Tab-separated table of N, CA and C in Angstrom:
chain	number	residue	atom	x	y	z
A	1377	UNK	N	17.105	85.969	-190.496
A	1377	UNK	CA	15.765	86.074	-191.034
A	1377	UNK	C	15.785	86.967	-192.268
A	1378	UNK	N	14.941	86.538	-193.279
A	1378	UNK	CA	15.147	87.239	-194.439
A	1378	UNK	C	14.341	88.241	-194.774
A	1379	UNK	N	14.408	89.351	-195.566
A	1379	UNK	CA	13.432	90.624	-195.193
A	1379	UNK	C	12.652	90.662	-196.121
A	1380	UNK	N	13.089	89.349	-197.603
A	1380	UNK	CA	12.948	89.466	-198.983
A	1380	UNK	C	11.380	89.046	-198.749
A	1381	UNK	N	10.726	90.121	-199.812
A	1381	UNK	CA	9.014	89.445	-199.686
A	1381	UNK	C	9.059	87.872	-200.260
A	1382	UNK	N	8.116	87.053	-200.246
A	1382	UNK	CA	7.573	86.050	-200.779
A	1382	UNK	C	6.457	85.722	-201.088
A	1383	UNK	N	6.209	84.438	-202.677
A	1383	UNK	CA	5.273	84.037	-203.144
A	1383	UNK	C	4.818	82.798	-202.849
A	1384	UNK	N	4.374	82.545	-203.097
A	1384	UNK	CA	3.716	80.845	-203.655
A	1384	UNK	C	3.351	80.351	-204.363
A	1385	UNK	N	3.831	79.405	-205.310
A	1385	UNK	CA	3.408	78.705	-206.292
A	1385	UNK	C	2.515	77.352	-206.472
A	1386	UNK	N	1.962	77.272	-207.162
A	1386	UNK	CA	1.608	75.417	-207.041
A	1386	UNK	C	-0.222	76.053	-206.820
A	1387	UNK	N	-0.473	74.313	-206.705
A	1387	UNK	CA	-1.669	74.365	-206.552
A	1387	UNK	C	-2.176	74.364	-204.877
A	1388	UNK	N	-3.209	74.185	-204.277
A	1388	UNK	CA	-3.376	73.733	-203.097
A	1388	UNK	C	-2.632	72.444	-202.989
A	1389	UNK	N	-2.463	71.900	-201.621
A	1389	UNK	CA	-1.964	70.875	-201.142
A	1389	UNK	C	-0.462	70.463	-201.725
A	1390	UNK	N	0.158	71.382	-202.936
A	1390	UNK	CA	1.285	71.470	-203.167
A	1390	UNK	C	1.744	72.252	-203.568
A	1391	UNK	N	2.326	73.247	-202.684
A	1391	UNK	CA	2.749	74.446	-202.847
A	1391	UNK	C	3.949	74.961	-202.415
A	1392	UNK	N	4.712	76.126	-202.840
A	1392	UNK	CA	6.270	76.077	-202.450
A	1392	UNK	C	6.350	77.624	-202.458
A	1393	UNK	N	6.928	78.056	-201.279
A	1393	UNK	CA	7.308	79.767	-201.087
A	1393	UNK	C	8.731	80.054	-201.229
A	1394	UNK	N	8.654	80.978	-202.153
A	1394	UNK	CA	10.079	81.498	-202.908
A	1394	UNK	C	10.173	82.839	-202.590
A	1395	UNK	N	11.429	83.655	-202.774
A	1395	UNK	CA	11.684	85.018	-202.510
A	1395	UNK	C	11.242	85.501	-203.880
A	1396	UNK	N	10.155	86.606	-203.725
A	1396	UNK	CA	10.059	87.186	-204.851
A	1396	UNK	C	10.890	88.070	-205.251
A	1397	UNK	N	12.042	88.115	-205.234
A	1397	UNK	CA	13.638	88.348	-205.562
A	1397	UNK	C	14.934	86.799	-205.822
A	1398	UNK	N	15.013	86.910	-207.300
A	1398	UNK	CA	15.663	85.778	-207.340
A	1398	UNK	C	17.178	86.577	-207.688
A	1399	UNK	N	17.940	85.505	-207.775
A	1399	UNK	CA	19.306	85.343	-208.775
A	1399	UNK	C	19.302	84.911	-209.951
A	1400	UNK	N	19.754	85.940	-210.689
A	1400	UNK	CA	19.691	85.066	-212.004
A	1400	UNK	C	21.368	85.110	-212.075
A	1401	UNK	N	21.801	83.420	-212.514
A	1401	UNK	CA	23.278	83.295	-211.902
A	1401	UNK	C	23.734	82.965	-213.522
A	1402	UNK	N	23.524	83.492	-214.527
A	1402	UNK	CA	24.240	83.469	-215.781
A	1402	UNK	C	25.346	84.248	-215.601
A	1403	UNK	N	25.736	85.564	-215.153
A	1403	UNK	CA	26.918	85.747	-214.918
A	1403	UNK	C	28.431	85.148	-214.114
A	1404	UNK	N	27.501	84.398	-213.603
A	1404	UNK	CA	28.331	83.608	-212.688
A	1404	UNK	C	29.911	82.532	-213.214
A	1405	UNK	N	29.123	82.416	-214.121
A	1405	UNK	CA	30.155	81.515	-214.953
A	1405	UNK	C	30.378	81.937	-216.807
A	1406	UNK	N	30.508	83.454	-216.726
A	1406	UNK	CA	30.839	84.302	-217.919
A	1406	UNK	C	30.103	84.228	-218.621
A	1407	UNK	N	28.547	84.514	-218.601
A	1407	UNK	CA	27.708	84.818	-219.638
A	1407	UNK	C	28.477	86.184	-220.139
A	1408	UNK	N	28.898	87.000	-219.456
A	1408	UNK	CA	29.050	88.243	-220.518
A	1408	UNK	C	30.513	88.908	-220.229
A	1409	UNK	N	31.596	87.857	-220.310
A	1409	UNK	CA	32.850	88.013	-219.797
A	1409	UNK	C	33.396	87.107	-219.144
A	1410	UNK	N	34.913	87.687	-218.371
A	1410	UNK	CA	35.424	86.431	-217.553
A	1410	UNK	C	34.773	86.616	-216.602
A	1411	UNK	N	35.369	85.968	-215.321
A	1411	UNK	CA	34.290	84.736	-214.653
A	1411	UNK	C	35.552	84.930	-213.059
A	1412	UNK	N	35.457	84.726	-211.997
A	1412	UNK	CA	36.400	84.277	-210.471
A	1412	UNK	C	35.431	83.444	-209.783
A	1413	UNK	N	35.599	81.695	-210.352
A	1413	UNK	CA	34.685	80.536	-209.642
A	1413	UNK	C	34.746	80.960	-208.173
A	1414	UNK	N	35.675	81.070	-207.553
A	1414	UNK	CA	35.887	81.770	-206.086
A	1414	UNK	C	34.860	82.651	-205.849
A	1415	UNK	N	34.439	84.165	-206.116
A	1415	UNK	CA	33.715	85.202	-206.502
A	1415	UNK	C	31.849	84.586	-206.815
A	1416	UNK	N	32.518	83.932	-207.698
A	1416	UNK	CA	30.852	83.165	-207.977
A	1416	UNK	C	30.483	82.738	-206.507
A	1417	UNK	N	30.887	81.781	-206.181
A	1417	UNK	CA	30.811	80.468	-205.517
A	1417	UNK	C	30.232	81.805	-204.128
A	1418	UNK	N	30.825	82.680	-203.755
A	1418	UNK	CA	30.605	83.499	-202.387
A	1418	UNK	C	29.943	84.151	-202.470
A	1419	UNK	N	29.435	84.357	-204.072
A	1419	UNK	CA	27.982	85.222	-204.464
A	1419	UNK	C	26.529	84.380	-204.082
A	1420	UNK	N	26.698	83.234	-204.427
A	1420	UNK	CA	25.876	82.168	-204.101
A	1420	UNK	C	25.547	81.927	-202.465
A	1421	UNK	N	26.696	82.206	-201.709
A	1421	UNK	CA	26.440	81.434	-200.473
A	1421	UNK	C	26.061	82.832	-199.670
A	1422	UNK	N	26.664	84.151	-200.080
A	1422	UNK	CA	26.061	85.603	-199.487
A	1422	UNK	C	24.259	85.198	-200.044
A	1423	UNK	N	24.121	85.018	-201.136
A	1423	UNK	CA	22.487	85.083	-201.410
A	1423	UNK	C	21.784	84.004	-200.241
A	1424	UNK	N	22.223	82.838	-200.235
A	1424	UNK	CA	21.604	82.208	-199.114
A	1424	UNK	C	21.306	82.839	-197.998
A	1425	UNK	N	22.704	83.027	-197.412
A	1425	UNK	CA	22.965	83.818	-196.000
A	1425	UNK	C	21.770	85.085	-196.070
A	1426	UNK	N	21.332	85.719	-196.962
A	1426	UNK	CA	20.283	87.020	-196.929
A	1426	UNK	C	19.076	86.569	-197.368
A	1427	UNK	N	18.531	85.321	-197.707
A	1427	UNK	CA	17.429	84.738	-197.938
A	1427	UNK	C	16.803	84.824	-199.256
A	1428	UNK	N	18.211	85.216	-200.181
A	1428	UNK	CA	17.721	84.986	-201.757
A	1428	UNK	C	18.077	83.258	-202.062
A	1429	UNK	N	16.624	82.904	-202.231
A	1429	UNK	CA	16.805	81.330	-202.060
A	1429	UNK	C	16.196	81.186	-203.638
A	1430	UNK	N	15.793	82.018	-204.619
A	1430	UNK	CA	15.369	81.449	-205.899
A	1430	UNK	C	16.305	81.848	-206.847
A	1431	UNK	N	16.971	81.052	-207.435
A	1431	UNK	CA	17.835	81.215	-208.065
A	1431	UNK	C	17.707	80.564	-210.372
A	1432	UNK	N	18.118	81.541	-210.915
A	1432	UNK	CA	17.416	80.972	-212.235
A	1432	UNK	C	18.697	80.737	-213.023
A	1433	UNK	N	18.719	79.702	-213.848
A	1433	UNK	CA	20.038	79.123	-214.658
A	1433	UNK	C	19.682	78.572	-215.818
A	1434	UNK	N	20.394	77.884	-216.802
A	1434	UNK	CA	20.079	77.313	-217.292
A	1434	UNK	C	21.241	76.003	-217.954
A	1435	UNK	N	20.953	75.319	-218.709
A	1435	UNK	CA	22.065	73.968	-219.034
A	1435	UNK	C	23.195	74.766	-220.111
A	1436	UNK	N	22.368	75.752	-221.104
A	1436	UNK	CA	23.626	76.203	-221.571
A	1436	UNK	C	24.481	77.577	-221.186
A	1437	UNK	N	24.299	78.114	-220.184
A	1437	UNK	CA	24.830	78.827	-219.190
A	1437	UNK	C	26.191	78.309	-219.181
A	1438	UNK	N	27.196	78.888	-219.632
A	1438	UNK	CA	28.802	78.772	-219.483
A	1438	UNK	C	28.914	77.106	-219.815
A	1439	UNK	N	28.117	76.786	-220.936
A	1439	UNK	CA	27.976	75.205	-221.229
A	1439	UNK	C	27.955	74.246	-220.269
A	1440	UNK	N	27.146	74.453	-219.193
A	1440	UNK	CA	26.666	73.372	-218.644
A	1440	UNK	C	27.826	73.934	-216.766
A	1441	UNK	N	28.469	74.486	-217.285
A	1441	UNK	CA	29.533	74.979	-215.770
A	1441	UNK	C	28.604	75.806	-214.611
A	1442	UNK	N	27.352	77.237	-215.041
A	1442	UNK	CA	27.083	77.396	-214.026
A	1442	UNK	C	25.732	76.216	-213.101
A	1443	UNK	N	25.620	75.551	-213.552
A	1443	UNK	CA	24.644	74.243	-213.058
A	1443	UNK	C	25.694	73.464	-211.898
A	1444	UNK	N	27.134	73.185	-212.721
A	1444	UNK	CA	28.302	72.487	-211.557
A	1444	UNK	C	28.640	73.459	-210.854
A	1445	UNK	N	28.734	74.910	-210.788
A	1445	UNK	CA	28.835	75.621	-209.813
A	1445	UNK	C	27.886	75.578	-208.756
A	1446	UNK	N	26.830	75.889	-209.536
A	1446	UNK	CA	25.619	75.947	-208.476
A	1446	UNK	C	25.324	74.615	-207.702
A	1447	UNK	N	25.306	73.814	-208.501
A	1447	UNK	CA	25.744	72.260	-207.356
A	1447	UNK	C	26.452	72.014	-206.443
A	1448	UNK	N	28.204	72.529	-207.090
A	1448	UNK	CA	28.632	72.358	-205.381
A	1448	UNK	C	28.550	73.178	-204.391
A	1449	UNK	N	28.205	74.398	-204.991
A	1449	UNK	CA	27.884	75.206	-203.127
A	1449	UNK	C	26.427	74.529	-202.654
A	1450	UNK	N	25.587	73.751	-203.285
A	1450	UNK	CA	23.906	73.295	-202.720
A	1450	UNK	C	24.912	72.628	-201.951
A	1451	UNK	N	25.703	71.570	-202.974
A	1451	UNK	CA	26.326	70.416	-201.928
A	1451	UNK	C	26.675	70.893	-200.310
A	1452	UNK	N	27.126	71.973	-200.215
A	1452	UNK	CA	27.656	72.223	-199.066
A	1452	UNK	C	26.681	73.525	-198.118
A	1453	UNK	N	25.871	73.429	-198.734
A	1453	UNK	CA	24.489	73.877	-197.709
A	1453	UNK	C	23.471	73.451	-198.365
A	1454	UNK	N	22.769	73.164	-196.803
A	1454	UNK	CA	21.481	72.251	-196.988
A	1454	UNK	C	20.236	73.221	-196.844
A	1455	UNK	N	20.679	74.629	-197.422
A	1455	UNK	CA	19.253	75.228	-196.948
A	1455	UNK	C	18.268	75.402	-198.130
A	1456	UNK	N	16.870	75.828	-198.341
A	1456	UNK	CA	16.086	75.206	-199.331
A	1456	UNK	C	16.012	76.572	-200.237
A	1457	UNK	N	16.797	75.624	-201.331
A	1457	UNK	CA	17.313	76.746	-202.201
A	1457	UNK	C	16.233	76.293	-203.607
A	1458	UNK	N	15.581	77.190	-204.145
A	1458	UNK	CA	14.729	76.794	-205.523
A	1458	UNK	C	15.621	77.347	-206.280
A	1459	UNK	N	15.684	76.442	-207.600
A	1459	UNK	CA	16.304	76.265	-209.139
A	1459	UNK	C	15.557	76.013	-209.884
A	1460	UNK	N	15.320	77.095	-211.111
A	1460	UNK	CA	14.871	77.670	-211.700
A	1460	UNK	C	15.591	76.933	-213.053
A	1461	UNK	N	15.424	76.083	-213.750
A	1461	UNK	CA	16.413	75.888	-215.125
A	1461	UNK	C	15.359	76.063	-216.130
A	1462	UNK	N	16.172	76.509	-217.435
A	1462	UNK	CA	15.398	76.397	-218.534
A	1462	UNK	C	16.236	75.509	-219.651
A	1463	UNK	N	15.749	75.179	-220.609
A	1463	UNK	CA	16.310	74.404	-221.444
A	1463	UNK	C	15.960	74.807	-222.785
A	1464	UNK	N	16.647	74.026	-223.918
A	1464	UNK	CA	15.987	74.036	-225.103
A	1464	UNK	C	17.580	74.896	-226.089
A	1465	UNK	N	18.307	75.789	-225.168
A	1465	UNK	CA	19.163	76.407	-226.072
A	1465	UNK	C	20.277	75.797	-226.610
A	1466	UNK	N	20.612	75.602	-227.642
A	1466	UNK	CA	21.618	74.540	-227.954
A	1466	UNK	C	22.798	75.550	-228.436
A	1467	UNK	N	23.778	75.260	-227.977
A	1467	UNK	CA	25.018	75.956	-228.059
A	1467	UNK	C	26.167	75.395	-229.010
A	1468	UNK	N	25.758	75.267	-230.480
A	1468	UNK	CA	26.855	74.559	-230.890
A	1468	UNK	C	26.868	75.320	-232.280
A	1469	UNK	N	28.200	75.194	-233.322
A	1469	UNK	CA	28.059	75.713	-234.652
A	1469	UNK	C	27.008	75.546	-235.624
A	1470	UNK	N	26.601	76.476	-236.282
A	1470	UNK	CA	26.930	77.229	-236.217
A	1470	UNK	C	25.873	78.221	-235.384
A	1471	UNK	N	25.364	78.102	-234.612
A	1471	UNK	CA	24.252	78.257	-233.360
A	1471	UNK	C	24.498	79.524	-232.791
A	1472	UNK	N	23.896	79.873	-231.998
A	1472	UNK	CA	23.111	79.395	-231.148
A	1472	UNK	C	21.920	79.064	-232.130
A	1473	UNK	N	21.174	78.155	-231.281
A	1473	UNK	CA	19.946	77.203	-231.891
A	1473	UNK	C	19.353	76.901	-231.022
A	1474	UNK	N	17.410	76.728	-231.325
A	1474	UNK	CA	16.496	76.336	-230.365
A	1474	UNK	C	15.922	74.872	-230.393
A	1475	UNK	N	16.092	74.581	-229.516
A	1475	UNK	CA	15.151	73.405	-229.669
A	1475	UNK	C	14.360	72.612	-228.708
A	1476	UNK	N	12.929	73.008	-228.961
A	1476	UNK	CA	12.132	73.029	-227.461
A	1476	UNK	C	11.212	71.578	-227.625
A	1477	UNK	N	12.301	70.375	-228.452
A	1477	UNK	CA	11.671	69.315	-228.127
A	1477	UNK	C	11.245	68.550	-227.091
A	1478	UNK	N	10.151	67.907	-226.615
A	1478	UNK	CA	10.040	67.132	-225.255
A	1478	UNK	C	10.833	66.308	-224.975
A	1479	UNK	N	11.869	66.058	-225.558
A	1479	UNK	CA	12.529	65.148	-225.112
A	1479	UNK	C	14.161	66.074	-224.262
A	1480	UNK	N	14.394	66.867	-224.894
A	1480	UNK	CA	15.310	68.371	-224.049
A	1480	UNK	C	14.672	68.550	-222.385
A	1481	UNK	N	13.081	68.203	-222.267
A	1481	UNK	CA	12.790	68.761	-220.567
A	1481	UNK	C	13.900	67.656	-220.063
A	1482	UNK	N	14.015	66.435	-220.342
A	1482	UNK	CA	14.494	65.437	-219.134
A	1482	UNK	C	15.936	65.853	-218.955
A	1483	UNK	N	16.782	66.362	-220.470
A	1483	UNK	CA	18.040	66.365	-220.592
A	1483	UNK	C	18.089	67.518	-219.803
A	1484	UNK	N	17.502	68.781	-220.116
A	1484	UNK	CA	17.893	69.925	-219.248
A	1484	UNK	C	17.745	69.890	-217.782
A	1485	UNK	N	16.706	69.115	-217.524
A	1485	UNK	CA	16.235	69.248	-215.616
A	1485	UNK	C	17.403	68.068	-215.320
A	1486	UNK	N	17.478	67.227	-215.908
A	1486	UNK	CA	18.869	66.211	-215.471
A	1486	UNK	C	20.115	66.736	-215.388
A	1487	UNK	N	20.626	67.782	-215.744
A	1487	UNK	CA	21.191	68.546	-215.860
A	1487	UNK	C	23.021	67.799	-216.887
A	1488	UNK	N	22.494	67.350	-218.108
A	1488	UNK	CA	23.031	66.845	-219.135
A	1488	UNK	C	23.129	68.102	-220.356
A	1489	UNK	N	24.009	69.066	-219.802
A	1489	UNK	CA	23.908	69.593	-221.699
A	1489	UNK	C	24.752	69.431	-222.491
């Protein structure tokens, strides 16, 4: 059982309770250095196990790697984990660069960067 407080989002009749304590998993896959996918991967599944279930990322996060991290540990637990992505940052020369066209929501939540 988890001790972490929680919110709720949404409107009536659709609504979703999150730990108002998330992960933010940019380090996970060397936002600010090297990186042990191993290390990651058991950081992820300890946060489950303690009921940090909101977790925030994004597509250009270790170019698109911490999204496949964070995928295969979901893959291998089914517990209800919220993901948090943002989009729009484009990671290329001579960049970084923004670009918060509508057509980036589908690519980023699809998880294409």
């Amino acid at each position: 059982m988890s001790s972490i407080p929680t919110i709720e989002f949404g409107v009536p009749g659709d609504k979703i309770t999150v730990p108002r304590i998330g992960l933010g998993a940019m380090t996970l896959t060397g936002g600010y250095g090297s990186f042990d996918i191993v290390e990651s991967a058991a950081i992820l599944n300890r946060a489950i196990d303690i009921g940090c279930t909101f977790w925030d990322t994004a597509d250009s996060y270790g170019f698109g790697a911490n999204e496949k991290l964070l995928g295969s540990v979901l893959k291998q637990r089914s517990e209800n984990v919220f993901v948090a992505t943002k989009f729009g940052l484009i990671m290329e020369n001579p960049g970084p660069d923004f670009d918060g066209d509508f057509s980036k929501v589908f690519k980023g939540v699809g998880g294409s960067p």
